[in-house]
Coordinates of C-alpha atoms in Angstrom, one line a residue:
X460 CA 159.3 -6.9 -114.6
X461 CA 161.6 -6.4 -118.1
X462 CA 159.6 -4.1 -120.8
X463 CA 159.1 -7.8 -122.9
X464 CA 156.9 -9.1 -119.7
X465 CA 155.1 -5.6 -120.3
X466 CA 154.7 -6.5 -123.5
X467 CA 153.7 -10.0 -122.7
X468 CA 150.9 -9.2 -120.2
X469 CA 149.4 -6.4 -122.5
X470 CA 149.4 -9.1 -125.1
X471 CA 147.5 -11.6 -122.9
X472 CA 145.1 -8.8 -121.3
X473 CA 144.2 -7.5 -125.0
X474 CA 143.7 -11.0 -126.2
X475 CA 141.5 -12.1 -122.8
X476 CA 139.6 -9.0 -123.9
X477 CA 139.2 -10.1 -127.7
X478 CA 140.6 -7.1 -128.8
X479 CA 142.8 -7.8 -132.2
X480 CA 146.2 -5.4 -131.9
X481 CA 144.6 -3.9 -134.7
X482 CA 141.0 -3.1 -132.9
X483 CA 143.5 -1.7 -129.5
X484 CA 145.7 0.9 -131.9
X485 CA 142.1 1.8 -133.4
X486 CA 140.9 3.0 -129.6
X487 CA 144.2 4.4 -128.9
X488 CA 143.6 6.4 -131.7
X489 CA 146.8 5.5 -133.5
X490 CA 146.9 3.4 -137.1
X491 CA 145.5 -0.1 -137.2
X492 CA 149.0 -0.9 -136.9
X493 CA 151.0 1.1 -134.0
X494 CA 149.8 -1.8 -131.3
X495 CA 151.3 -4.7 -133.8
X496 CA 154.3 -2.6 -133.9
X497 CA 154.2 -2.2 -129.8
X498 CA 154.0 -6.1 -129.6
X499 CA 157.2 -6.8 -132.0
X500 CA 158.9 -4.3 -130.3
X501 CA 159.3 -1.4 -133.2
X502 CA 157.9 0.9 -130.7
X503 CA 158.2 1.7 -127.2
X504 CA 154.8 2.5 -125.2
X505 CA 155.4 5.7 -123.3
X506 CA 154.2 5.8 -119.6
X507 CA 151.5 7.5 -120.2
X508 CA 150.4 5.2 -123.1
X509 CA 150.8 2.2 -121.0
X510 CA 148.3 3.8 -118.6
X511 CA 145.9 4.4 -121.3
X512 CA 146.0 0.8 -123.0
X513 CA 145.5 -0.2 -119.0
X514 CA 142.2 1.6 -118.4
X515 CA 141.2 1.1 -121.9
X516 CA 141.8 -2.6 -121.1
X517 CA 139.8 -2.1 -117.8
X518 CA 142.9 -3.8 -115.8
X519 CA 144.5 -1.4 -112.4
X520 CA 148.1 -0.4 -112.5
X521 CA 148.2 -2.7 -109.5
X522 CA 146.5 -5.8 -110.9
X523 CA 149.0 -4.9 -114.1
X524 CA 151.8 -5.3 -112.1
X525 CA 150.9 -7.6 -109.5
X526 CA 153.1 -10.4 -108.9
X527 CA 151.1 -13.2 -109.4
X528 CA 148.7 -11.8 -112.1
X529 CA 146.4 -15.0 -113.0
X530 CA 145.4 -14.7 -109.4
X531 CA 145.2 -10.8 -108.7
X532 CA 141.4 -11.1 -108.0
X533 CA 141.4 -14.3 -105.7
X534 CA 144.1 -12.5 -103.8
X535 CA 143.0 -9.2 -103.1
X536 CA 139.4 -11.3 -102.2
X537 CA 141.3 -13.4 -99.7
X538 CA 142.6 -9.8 -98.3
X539 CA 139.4 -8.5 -98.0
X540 CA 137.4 -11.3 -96.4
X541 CA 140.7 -11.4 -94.2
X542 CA 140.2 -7.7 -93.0
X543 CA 136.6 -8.9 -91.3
X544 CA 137.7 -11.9 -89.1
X545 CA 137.9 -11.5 -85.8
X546 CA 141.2 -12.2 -83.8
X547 CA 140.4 -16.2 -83.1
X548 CA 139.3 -16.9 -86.6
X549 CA 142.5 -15.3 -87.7
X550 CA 145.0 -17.3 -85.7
X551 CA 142.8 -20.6 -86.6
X552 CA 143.6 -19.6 -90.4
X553 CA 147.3 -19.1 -89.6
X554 CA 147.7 -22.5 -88.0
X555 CA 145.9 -24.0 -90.5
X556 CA 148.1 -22.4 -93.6
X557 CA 150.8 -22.8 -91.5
X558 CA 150.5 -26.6 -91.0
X559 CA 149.7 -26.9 -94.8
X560 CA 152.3 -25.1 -96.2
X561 CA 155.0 -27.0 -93.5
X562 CA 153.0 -30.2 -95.0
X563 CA 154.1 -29.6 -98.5
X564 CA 158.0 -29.9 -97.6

């Protein structure tokens, strides 16, 4: 992930929480405009800003940076559930994923 796709995902996390730029610098505790100026690129977040405007923005560093962020939760749900099947119910999940994904070729 390039520092724009950073930039990108902030933008779409802040927006998902109906948070203007302007409200999101407010928290920080910066000007009404240091987030516009984060978004157009004037300034560069710091680590340790990033990981502020994450927990302010109630999102993980891991569902931040997960691959495949639309579906973070639905994942890590799937991984969970997964962790109680027994041994058959796993290997009848396999098969079945297996044949649908060989399916879609």
């Amino acid at each position: 992930m390039d520092y724009q796709q950073i930039i990108e995902r902030l933008k779409l996390i802040r927006m998902r929480n109906h948070l203007s730029a302007k409200d999101l610098g407010k928290l920080l505790g910066n000007s009404y405009t240091y987030f516009y100026k984060v978004e157009d690129g004037s300034i560069i977040l710091s680590m340790p800003k990033l990981l502020e405007v994450l927990q302010l923005l109630g999102v993980t560093t891991e569902e931040f940076f997960y691959d495949d962020f639309e579906n973070y939760k639905i994942d890590k749900e799937i991984l969970e559930i997964s962790k109680s099947l027994t041994k058959p119910e796993i290997d009848t999940m396999y098969h079945l994923l297996r044949k649908r994904n060989t399916n879609k070729k």
